[in-house]
Coordinates of C-alpha atoms in Angstrom, one line a residue:
Chain A
X722 CA 69.2 176.3 -13.2
X723 CA 68.6 172.7 -12.3
X724 CA 65.8 171.4 -10.1
X725 CA 68.0 171.0 -7.0
X726 CA 69.1 174.7 -7.2
X727 CA 65.6 175.8 -7.7
X728 CA 64.3 173.7 -4.8
X729 CA 67.0 175.0 -2.4
X730 CA 66.4 178.6 -3.5
X731 CA 62.7 178.1 -2.8
X732 CA 63.5 176.6 0.6
X733 CA 65.4 179.8 1.5
X734 CA 62.4 181.9 0.5
X735 CA 60.1 179.7 2.6
X736 CA 62.5 180.0 5.6
X737 CA 62.5 183.8 5.3
X738 CA 58.7 183.8 5.2
X739 CA 58.5 181.6 8.4
X740 CA 60.9 184.0 10.2
X741 CA 59.0 187.1 9.1
X742 CA 55.7 185.4 9.9
X743 CA 56.7 184.4 13.4
X744 CA 58.0 187.9 14.0
X745 CA 54.8 189.5 12.8
X746 CA 52.7 187.1 14.9
X747 CA 54.2 188.8 17.9
X748 CA 52.5 192.1 17.2
X749 CA 48.7 192.7 17.3
X750 CA 48.6 194.9 14.2
X751 CA 50.6 192.5 12.0
X752 CA 49.7 189.1 13.5
X753 CA 47.2 188.0 10.9
X754 CA 49.4 189.0 7.9
X755 CA 52.2 187.2 9.7
X756 CA 50.2 184.0 9.8
X757 CA 49.4 184.3 6.1
X758 CA 53.0 184.9 5.2
X759 CA 54.0 181.8 7.1
X760 CA 51.3 179.8 5.4
X761 CA 52.6 181.0 2.0
X762 CA 56.1 179.8 3.0
X763 CA 54.6 176.4 3.7
X764 CA 52.8 176.3 0.4
X765 CA 56.1 177.2 -1.5
X766 CA 58.0 174.5 0.4
X767 CA 55.3 172.0 -0.3
X768 CA 55.0 172.7 -4.0
X769 CA 58.8 172.7 -4.8
X770 CA 59.2 169.5 -2.9
X771 CA 57.0 167.8 -5.5
X772 CA 59.8 168.7 -8.0
X773 CA 62.4 166.7 -6.0
X774 CA 63.9 164.0 -8.2
X775 CA 63.2 161.3 -5.5
X776 CA 59.5 162.1 -5.9
X777 CA 58.3 160.0 -8.7
X778 CA 55.0 158.6 -7.6
X779 CA 52.3 161.2 -7.0
X780 CA 49.2 159.0 -6.5
X781 CA 49.7 158.6 -2.7
X782 CA 50.9 162.2 -2.2
X783 CA 47.7 163.6 -3.8
X784 CA 45.5 161.2 -1.8
X785 CA 47.4 162.1 1.4
X786 CA 47.2 165.8 0.8
X787 CA 43.5 165.7 -0.1
X788 CA 42.5 163.6 2.9
X789 CA 44.6 165.7 5.3
X790 CA 43.3 169.0 3.9
X791 CA 39.6 168.0 4.2
X792 CA 40.1 166.8 7.8
X793 CA 42.1 169.9 8.6
X794 CA 39.5 172.3 7.2
X795 CA 36.7 170.6 8.9
X796 CA 38.5 170.6 12.3
X797 CA 39.4 174.2 12.0
X798 CA 35.9 175.2 11.1
X799 CA 33.8 173.3 13.6
X800 CA 36.0 173.6 16.7
X801 CA 34.6 175.8 19.4
X802 CA 36.7 178.6 20.8
X803 CA 36.4 177.1 24.3
X804 CA 37.9 173.8 22.9
X805 CA 40.9 175.5 21.5
X806 CA 43.4 174.0 23.9
X807 CA 42.3 170.5 23.0
X808 CA 42.5 171.4 19.3
X809 CA 46.1 172.7 19.6
X810 CA 47.1 169.6 21.5
X811 CA 45.6 167.3 18.9
X812 CA 47.2 169.1 15.9
X813 CA 50.4 169.1 17.7
X814 CA 50.2 165.3 18.3
X815 CA 49.6 164.8 14.6
X816 CA 52.7 166.8 13.7
X817 CA 54.7 164.7 16.1
X818 CA 53.4 161.4 14.7
X819 CA 54.1 162.6 11.1
X820 CA 57.7 163.1 12.1
X821 CA 57.9 159.7 13.6
X822 CA 56.5 158.1 10.5
X823 CA 59.0 160.0 8.3
X824 CA 61.8 158.6 10.5
X825 CA 60.3 155.2 10.3
X826 CA 60.0 155.4 6.5
X827 CA 63.6 156.4 6.1
X828 CA 64.6 153.5 8.3
X829 CA 62.5 151.2 6.0
X830 CA 64.3 152.6 3.0
X831 CA 67.7 151.9 4.5
X832 CA 66.6 148.3 5.1
X833 CA 65.4 148.0 1.6
X834 CA 68.3 149.8 -0.2
X835 CA 71.3 149.0 2.0
X836 CA 73.5 151.9 3.2
X837 CA 75.5 152.4 0.0
X838 CA 72.5 153.3 -2.1
X839 CA 70.8 155.3 0.6
X840 CA 73.8 157.4 1.4
X841 CA 74.2 158.3 -2.3
X842 CA 71.0 160.2 -1.8
X843 CA 71.5 161.9 1.5
X844 CA 74.4 163.3 3.4
X845 CA 75.7 161.5 6.4
X846 CA 77.1 158.2 7.5
X847 CA 75.4 155.2 9.1
X848 CA 76.0 156.3 12.7
X849 CA 74.8 159.9 12.1
X850 CA 71.8 158.9 10.1
X851 CA 70.7 156.2 12.5
X852 CA 71.1 158.6 15.4
X853 CA 68.9 161.3 13.8
X854 CA 66.3 158.7 12.9
X855 CA 66.4 157.6 16.5
X856 CA 65.8 161.2 17.6
X857 CA 63.0 161.8 15.1
X858 CA 61.2 158.7 16.2
X859 CA 61.8 159.3 19.9
X860 CA 60.8 163.0 20.0
X861 CA 57.9 162.4 17.5
X862 CA 56.6 159.5 19.5
X863 CA 56.8 161.4 22.8
X864 CA 55.0 164.3 21.3
X865 CA 52.3 162.2 19.8
X866 CA 51.2 160.2 22.9
X867 CA 52.0 163.1 25.2
X868 CA 49.7 165.4 23.2
X869 CA 47.0 162.8 23.0
X870 CA 47.0 162.4 26.7
X871 CA 47.0 166.2 27.2
X872 CA 44.1 166.3 24.7
X873 CA 42.2 163.6 26.7
X874 CA 42.8 165.6 29.9
X875 CA 41.7 168.9 28.4
X876 CA 38.6 167.4 26.8
X877 CA 37.8 165.8 30.2
X878 CA 37.8 162.3 28.6
X879 CA 40.1 161.4 31.5
X880 CA 40.4 163.1 34.9
X881 CA 42.5 166.3 34.8
X882 CA 44.0 165.3 38.2
X883 CA 47.6 164.3 38.3
X884 CA 48.1 160.5 38.3
X885 CA 50.7 159.6 40.8
X886 CA 51.9 156.2 42.0
X887 CA 54.8 154.9 43.9
X888 CA 58.0 154.3 41.9
X889 CA 56.7 156.5 39.0
X890 CA 60.0 158.2 38.6
X891 CA 61.8 154.9 38.7
X892 CA 59.6 153.5 35.9
X893 CA 60.1 156.6 33.8
X894 CA 63.8 156.4 34.4
X895 CA 63.9 152.8 33.4
X896 CA 61.9 153.6 30.2
X897 CA 64.4 156.2 29.3
X898 CA 67.3 153.8 29.9
X899 CA 65.7 151.1 27.8
X900 CA 65.0 153.6 25.0
X901 CA 68.6 154.7 25.0
X902 CA 69.8 151.1 25.0
X903 CA 67.5 150.3 22.1
X904 CA 68.8 153.4 20.3
X905 CA 72.4 152.4 20.9
X906 CA 71.8 148.9 19.6
X907 CA 70.0 150.3 16.4
X908 CA 72.8 152.7 15.8
X909 CA 75.8 150.6 16.4
X910 CA 74.8 147.0 15.4
X911 CA 75.4 145.8 11.9
X912 CA 73.2 142.7 11.8
X913 CA 69.8 143.9 10.3
X914 CA 67.8 141.6 12.7
X915 CA 69.4 143.2 15.8
X916 CA 69.0 146.7 14.4
X917 CA 65.3 145.9 13.8
X918 CA 65.0 144.7 17.4
X919 CA 66.6 147.9 18.7
X920 CA 64.5 150.1 16.5
X921 CA 61.2 148.4 17.5
X922 CA 62.2 148.7 21.2
X923 CA 62.7 152.4 21.1
X924 CA 59.8 153.1 18.8
X925 CA 57.3 151.4 21.1
X926 CA 58.8 152.6 24.3
X927 CA 58.9 156.2 23.1
X928 CA 55.2 156.1 22.6
X929 CA 54.8 154.7 26.2
X930 CA 57.1 157.3 27.6
X931 CA 55.0 160.2 26.1
X932 CA 52.0 158.8 28.0
X933 CA 53.7 158.2 31.4
X934 CA 55.4 161.6 31.1
X935 CA 52.2 163.6 31.0
X936 CA 50.4 161.4 33.5
X937 CA 51.6 163.1 36.7
X938 CA 51.0 166.6 35.3
X939 CA 47.6 168.2 36.3
X940 CA 45.1 170.0 34.2
X941 CA 46.0 173.4 35.6
X942 CA 49.6 173.0 34.4
X943 CA 48.5 172.4 30.9
X944 CA 49.6 175.8 29.6
X945 CA 53.2 174.8 30.3
X946 CA 52.8 171.2 28.9
X947 CA 51.1 172.3 25.7
X948 CA 53.8 174.9 24.8
X949 CA 56.4 172.4 25.7
X950 CA 54.9 169.7 23.5
X951 CA 54.6 172.3 20.7
X952 CA 58.3 172.9 21.1
X953 CA 59.0 169.1 20.9
X954 CA 57.0 168.7 17.7
X955 CA 59.2 171.3 16.2
X956 CA 62.3 169.5 17.3
X957 CA 61.0 166.2 15.9
X958 CA 60.6 167.9 12.5
X959 CA 64.1 169.3 12.9
X960 CA 65.5 165.7 13.6
X961 CA 63.6 164.5 10.5
X962 CA 65.3 167.3 8.6
X963 CA 68.7 166.0 9.7
X964 CA 67.8 162.5 8.4
X965 CA 67.0 163.7 4.9
X966 CA 69.5 166.6 5.1
X967 CA 66.9 169.1 4.4
X968 CA 67.5 172.8 5.3
X969 CA 64.0 174.0 5.5
X970 CA 63.0 171.3 8.0
X971 CA 65.9 172.1 10.2
X972 CA 65.3 175.9 10.2
X973 CA 61.5 175.7 10.6
X974 CA 61.6 172.9 13.2
X975 CA 64.3 174.7 15.2
X976 CA 62.4 178.0 15.2
X977 CA 59.3 176.3 16.5
X978 CA 61.4 174.3 19.0
X979 CA 63.1 177.3 20.6
X980 CA 60.1 179.6 20.5
X981 CA 58.1 176.9 22.3
X982 CA 60.7 176.7 25.0
X983 CA 60.5 180.5 25.5
X984 CA 56.7 180.3 25.9
X985 CA 57.0 177.5 28.4
X986 CA 59.4 179.5 30.4
X987 CA 57.1 182.5 30.4
X988 CA 54.3 180.3 31.7
X989 CA 56.5 178.9 34.5
X990 CA 57.6 182.3 35.6
X991 CA 53.9 183.3 35.8
X992 CA 53.5 180.6 38.4
X993 CA 56.8 181.2 40.1
X994 CA 57.8 177.6 39.5
X995 CA 60.6 175.9 37.6
X996 CA 60.0 173.8 34.5
X997 CA 61.3 170.8 36.4
X998 CA 58.8 171.4 39.2
X999 CA 55.9 171.5 36.8
X1000 CA 57.0 168.4 35.0
X1001 CA 57.9 166.1 37.9
X1002 CA 56.3 167.3 41.1
X1003 CA 52.8 165.9 40.5
X1004 CA 51.5 169.3 41.7
X1005 CA 48.0 169.3 43.0
X1006 CA 47.8 165.7 44.1
X1007 CA 49.5 166.0 47.5
X1008 CA 48.7 169.6 48.2
X1009 CA 45.8 169.0 50.6
X1010 CA 48.4 167.9 53.3
X1011 CA 49.7 171.4 53.9
X1012 CA 46.3 172.8 54.5
X1013 CA 45.8 174.8 57.7
X1014 CA 49.3 176.4 57.6
X1015 CA 50.2 179.5 59.6
X1016 CA 48.5 182.1 57.6
X1017 CA 45.2 180.2 57.3
X1018 CA 42.3 182.6 57.4
X1019 CA 39.3 181.8 59.5
X1020 CA 35.9 182.7 58.2
X1021 CA 32.9 181.4 56.5
X1022 CA 31.6 181.3 53.0
X1023 CA 28.9 184.0 52.5
X1024 CA 26.5 183.1 49.6
X1025 CA 24.8 185.9 47.7
X1026 CA 21.8 185.8 45.4
X1027 CA 21.9 187.2 41.8
X1028 CA 19.5 189.9 42.9
X1029 CA 21.8 191.1 45.7
X1030 CA 24.8 190.8 43.3
X1031 CA 22.9 193.1 41.0
X1032 CA 22.4 195.6 43.7
X1033 CA 26.1 195.7 44.5
X1034 CA 27.0 196.0 40.9
X1035 CA 24.5 198.7 40.1
X1036 CA 26.1 201.0 42.7
X1037 CA 29.7 200.2 41.5
X1038 CA 31.7 202.8 39.5
X1039 CA 34.9 200.8 39.0
X1040 CA 34.5 197.1 38.2
X1041 CA 37.2 194.5 37.4
X1042 CA 36.3 191.1 35.9
X1043 CA 38.8 188.3 36.6
X1044 CA 38.0 185.3 34.4
X1045 CA 39.4 181.8 34.8
X1046 CA 39.0 178.3 33.5
X1047 CA 35.5 178.1 34.9
X1048 CA 34.4 180.7 32.4
X1049 CA 35.7 178.5 29.6
X1050 CA 34.0 175.4 31.1
X1051 CA 30.5 177.0 31.3
X1052 CA 31.1 178.9 28.0
X1053 CA 30.0 182.1 29.7
X1054 CA 32.2 184.6 27.7
X1055 CA 29.2 186.1 25.8
X1056 CA 27.2 186.6 29.1
X1057 CA 30.3 188.2 30.6
X1058 CA 30.6 190.6 27.8
X1059 CA 26.9 191.4 28.0
X1060 CA 27.2 192.2 31.7
X1061 CA 30.3 194.3 31.0
X1062 CA 28.3 196.3 28.4
X1063 CA 25.4 196.9 30.8
X1064 CA 27.7 198.0 33.5
X1065 CA 29.3 200.5 31.2
X1066 CA 25.9 201.8 30.1
X1067 CA 25.2 202.2 33.8
X1068 CA 28.2 204.5 34.1
X1069 CA 30.8 202.1 35.5
X1070 CA 34.3 201.6 34.1
X1071 CA 34.9 197.9 33.4
X1072 CA 38.3 196.2 33.0
X1073 CA 39.2 192.6 32.5
X1074 CA 42.2 191.4 34.4
X1075 CA 44.0 188.5 32.8
X1076 CA 46.4 186.3 34.7
X1077 CA 49.1 184.8 32.4
X1078 CA 48.2 181.2 33.4
X1079 CA 44.4 181.6 33.7
X1080 CA 42.8 178.8 31.7
X1081 CA 44.4 175.8 30.1
X1082 CA 46.7 177.2 27.4
X1083 CA 48.8 180.4 27.1
X1084 CA 46.4 183.3 26.4
X1085 CA 43.3 181.2 26.7
X1086 CA 41.2 183.9 28.3
X1087 CA 42.2 186.4 25.7
X1088 CA 40.9 184.2 22.9
X1089 CA 37.6 183.6 24.6
X1090 CA 37.0 187.3 25.3
X1091 CA 38.0 188.1 21.8
X1092 CA 35.4 185.7 20.6
X1093 CA 32.8 187.5 22.6
X1094 CA 34.0 190.8 21.0
X1095 CA 35.5 192.3 24.1
X1096 CA 37.8 195.1 22.9
X1097 CA 41.3 194.3 23.8
X1098 CA 41.9 197.8 25.1
X1099 CA 39.7 196.7 28.0
X1100 CA 42.0 193.8 28.9
X1101 CA 44.7 194.6 31.4
X1102 CA 47.5 192.4 32.6
X1103 CA 48.2 191.5 36.1
X1104 CA 51.0 194.0 36.8
X1105 CA 48.8 196.8 35.5
X1106 CA 45.7 196.0 37.5
X1107 CA 47.2 195.2 40.9
X1108 CA 48.2 198.8 41.9
X1109 CA 44.7 199.9 40.9
X1110 CA 43.0 197.2 42.8
X1111 CA 42.3 199.2 46.1
X1112 CA 40.3 201.7 44.0
X1113 CA 38.0 199.0 42.6
X1114 CA 34.5 198.9 43.9
X1115 CA 33.8 195.4 42.8
X1116 CA 35.9 192.5 41.6
X1117 CA 34.0 189.8 39.8
X1118 CA 35.9 186.5 39.9
X1119 CA 34.5 184.1 37.3
X1120 CA 35.7 180.6 37.7
X1121 CA 39.2 181.6 38.7
X1122 CA 40.7 180.1 41.8
X1123 CA 44.4 179.7 42.4
X1124 CA 45.3 182.9 40.5
X1125 CA 43.4 185.0 43.0
X1126 CA 44.2 183.1 46.2
X1127 CA 45.9 185.5 48.7
X1128 CA 47.6 182.4 50.3
X1129 CA 50.1 182.7 47.4
X1130 CA 51.3 185.9 49.0
X1131 CA 50.8 185.2 52.7
X1132 CA 50.9 181.6 53.5
X1133 CA 54.3 180.1 53.4
X1134 CA 52.9 176.6 53.9
X1135 CA 50.7 176.9 50.8
X1136 CA 51.9 174.9 47.8
X1137 CA 51.2 178.0 45.6
X1138 CA 53.2 180.3 47.9
X1139 CA 55.2 182.7 45.8
X1140 CA 53.0 182.6 42.7
X1141 CA 52.1 186.1 41.5
X1142 CA 48.4 186.6 41.8
X1143 CA 45.8 189.2 40.9
X1144 CA 45.0 190.9 44.2
X1145 CA 41.2 190.6 43.9
X1146 CA 41.0 190.6 47.8
X1147 CA 42.0 194.3 47.8
X1148 CA 38.8 195.4 46.0
X1149 CA 36.0 196.7 48.2
X1150 CA 33.7 193.9 47.4
X1151 CA 34.6 190.6 45.7
X1152 CA 31.9 188.5 44.0
X1153 CA 33.0 185.0 43.3
X1154 CA 31.1 182.9 40.7
X1155 CA 31.7 179.3 41.4
X1156 CA 30.0 176.0 40.6
X1157 CA 30.2 174.5 44.0
X1158 CA 32.2 174.5 47.2
X1159 CA 35.1 172.4 45.9
X1160 CA 38.8 173.4 46.0
X1161 CA 40.7 174.7 43.0
X1162 CA 43.2 172.9 40.8
X1163 CA 45.9 173.1 43.5
X1164 CA 43.6 171.2 45.9
X1165 CA 43.6 174.0 48.5
X1166 CA 40.8 176.0 49.9
X1167 CA 40.9 179.5 48.6
X1168 CA 41.3 182.0 51.4
X1169 CA 39.8 184.7 49.2
X1170 CA 36.4 183.1 49.6
X1171 CA 36.6 183.3 53.4
X1172 CA 37.4 187.0 53.6
X1173 CA 34.8 189.4 55.0
X1174 CA 34.5 191.4 51.8
X1175 CA 33.9 188.2 49.6
X1176 CA 30.5 187.0 48.5
X1177 CA 29.9 183.7 46.8
X1178 CA 27.5 183.5 43.8
X1179 CA 27.1 179.7 43.4
X1180 CA 25.9 178.0 40.2
X1181 CA 26.8 177.6 36.6
X1182 CA 28.5 180.9 35.6
X1183 CA 26.5 181.2 32.4
X1184 CA 23.1 181.0 34.1
X1185 CA 24.0 183.1 37.1
X1186 CA 25.3 185.8 34.8
X1187 CA 22.2 185.5 32.8
X1188 CA 20.1 186.2 35.9
X1189 CA 22.2 189.2 36.8
X1190 CA 21.9 190.5 33.3
X1191 CA 18.1 190.2 33.3
X1192 CA 18.0 192.1 36.6
X1193 CA 19.8 194.9 34.8
X1194 CA 17.5 194.7 31.8
X1195 CA 14.3 194.8 34.0
X1196 CA 15.5 198.1 35.5
X1197 CA 16.4 199.8 32.3
X1198 CA 13.6 198.3 30.2
Chain B
X1060 CA 75.6 168.8 1.9
X1061 CA 78.2 168.9 4.5
X1062 CA 77.1 167.7 8.0
X1063 CA 78.8 170.6 9.7
X1064 CA 76.9 173.0 7.6
X1065 CA 73.6 171.4 8.8
X1066 CA 74.7 171.9 12.4
X1067 CA 75.7 175.5 11.6
X1068 CA 72.2 176.2 10.2
X1069 CA 70.6 174.5 13.2
X1070 CA 72.5 176.6 15.7
X1071 CA 71.8 179.9 14.0
X1072 CA 68.1 179.0 13.7
X1073 CA 68.0 178.1 17.4
X1074 CA 69.3 181.6 18.4
X1075 CA 66.9 183.2 16.0
X1076 CA 64.0 181.4 17.5
X1077 CA 64.9 182.7 21.0
X1078 CA 65.2 186.2 19.7
X1079 CA 62.0 186.3 17.7
X1080 CA 59.7 185.4 20.6
X1081 CA 61.4 187.4 23.4
X1082 CA 58.7 190.1 23.7
X1083 CA 55.2 189.0 22.8
X1084 CA 52.1 190.4 24.6
X1085 CA 50.3 187.7 26.5
X1086 CA 47.1 188.1 24.5
X1087 CA 48.9 186.8 21.4
X1088 CA 50.3 183.7 23.2
X1089 CA 47.6 181.4 21.8
X1090 CA 47.8 182.5 18.2
X1091 CA 51.5 182.4 18.4
X1092 CA 51.4 178.9 19.7
X1093 CA 49.0 177.6 17.2
X1094 CA 50.8 179.5 14.4
X1095 CA 54.1 178.0 15.3
X1096 CA 52.4 174.6 15.7
X1097 CA 51.3 174.9 12.0
X1098 CA 55.0 175.6 11.1
X1099 CA 56.1 172.4 12.8
X1100 CA 53.9 170.7 10.1
X1101 CA 56.9 171.4 7.8
X1102 CA 57.7 167.8 8.3
X1103 CA 55.2 167.5 5.4
X1104 CA 58.3 168.0 3.2
X1105 CA 59.9 164.8 4.5
X1106 CA 56.5 163.1 4.3
X1107 CA 56.1 163.9 0.6
X1108 CA 59.6 162.6 -0.2
X1109 CA 58.9 159.4 1.7
X1110 CA 55.5 158.9 0.1
X1111 CA 56.7 159.7 -3.4
X1112 CA 59.7 157.5 -3.5
X1113 CA 59.3 154.6 -5.8
X1114 CA 61.1 151.8 -4.0
X1115 CA 58.5 149.1 -4.5
X1116 CA 58.1 148.8 -0.8
X1117 CA 54.5 149.0 0.5
X1118 CA 55.8 149.8 4.0
X1119 CA 57.5 153.0 2.9
X1120 CA 54.4 154.0 0.9
X1121 CA 52.0 153.4 3.8
X1122 CA 54.2 155.2 6.3
X1123 CA 54.8 158.1 3.9
X1124 CA 51.1 158.5 3.0
X1125 CA 50.2 158.3 6.7
X1126 CA 52.8 161.0 7.4
X1127 CA 51.4 163.2 4.5
X1128 CA 47.9 162.9 5.9
X1129 CA 48.9 163.8 9.4
X1130 CA 51.2 166.6 8.5
X1131 CA 48.6 168.1 6.2
X1132 CA 46.0 168.1 9.0
X1133 CA 48.6 169.8 11.2
X1134 CA 49.4 172.4 8.6
X1135 CA 45.9 173.2 7.2
X1136 CA 44.2 173.0 10.6
X1137 CA 46.9 175.0 12.3
X1138 CA 46.9 177.9 9.9
X1139 CA 43.1 178.1 9.6
X1140 CA 42.5 178.0 13.3
X1141 CA 45.1 180.6 13.9
X1142 CA 43.6 182.8 11.2
X1143 CA 40.2 182.3 12.8
X1144 CA 41.4 183.4 16.2
X1145 CA 43.3 186.4 14.8
X1146 CA 40.2 187.3 12.8
X1147 CA 38.3 187.7 16.0
X1148 CA 41.0 190.0 17.4
X1149 CA 40.7 192.1 14.3
X1150 CA 36.9 192.2 14.1
X1151 CA 37.0 194.0 17.5
X1152 CA 39.1 196.9 16.3
X1153 CA 36.7 197.5 13.4
X1154 CA 33.7 197.2 15.7
X1155 CA 35.3 199.7 18.1
X1156 CA 35.9 202.2 15.4
X1157 CA 32.3 201.9 14.2
X1158 CA 31.2 202.6 17.8
X1159 CA 33.2 205.8 17.9
X1160 CA 32.0 207.0 14.5

């Protein structure tokens, strides 16, 4: 068996491990083993690639692997669970940039070797190879700057508000046209200088496009954006796989690409919006205009003190906790868990109701509550909790806003009309923990807060919860 | 390898990807995303080939080495972070069982 056969055989094994790993990641009981299997697949693919006959110089590979591994381990260790969306965005961006560099390096080789020698190594013809290099650089570049911008928004380095300006779509459209033109020149021209000009054009503009593409998308729509960028990083790897005619890159990249699309669609459905609407509407910037529509509820905000909140909770038998992004911001998950434990000791039944798009990435709330050791049997999904909501004595809304806004069901003028919500307003009493009086991500006043059965508990969620918890402890202790 | 064969593989993998993720409980969305994100680091294979080629061009070496570093961060960081998250899910079941015992 020669080295090529061995390598390809190992790539098949790696692909199988990726497929099994992804499948097992979809079930709670097998998820962790699934991740390990997929990591094993990666290790196999990596090791056999070192046997490739084109790989003759190991110095830089070893340096690259060591530097990357150290950085990767440190990142994975020190990152806080509340910062997980930023972390995923950043890692994703690195993957995209890596694919871009691979495409660029292959282009460099073609320039150095000439086509004849290059095509002796890889399958294809000049037009095909140039096209897939174009795709790898374009998608990789988009993914890189798009993910970096998403990272900056999530880490609050820049405002999470959508950035909208006149003629934005025109500029993005022009960028796309210029990139396509640069690509066409690089693919079809034969003069190396002209090819280089085309290549440079699309390389630079792809990076610009990633930036301007994420610009008009607001912080609250990040679950969709992150899963979409994740999908793109897979497709970039896939394009790189076509460049060097490598099966394992094509299979793994494609699996990631399509599974990411599915996840994005799930997120969009949870908001009752189309993918196009999320990407291009600049949602949340212009929303304030439609305020005061037909179904607007008149009322006032009724503040409540932690002591009074405690009194309400002490008498409650059925409690549902509805967390949102605010819980992540104030890192209150441990206090939330403590309160839930005390309520249970007090004889109440406590559930956590999780909206599919609560937070800034898919499943964000689940991860935070898991970190605080909330048993996942206690977490219920939106469709399960809603029919039970009228029997709930108290609903505690912690830093969630649009996902509990009854305007989504009632007010046709509301920008979030039609979005499925958790019906917190149907509970006997609603206690809303909120930092201040501002509106939510969508920019609209939440009608829930104005209802007669709502009470506002203002302040940082972590410290207000702490006060409620100490009230409980002073009674029992 | 024949180009058509590569397209064939691509198409089958695309359908497989759609099928695999069809029904995943929402609490696993984050680990699924970061786990598949780690898989997209497979571009490391291309990076290694680029960095290891001896074509006496400093540009290819620089680009290849950069790609290896970035892809390795993606792979190592992605898998470890996913494992860390899933570990928390797991810890809970154990804790729950101990509570009952």
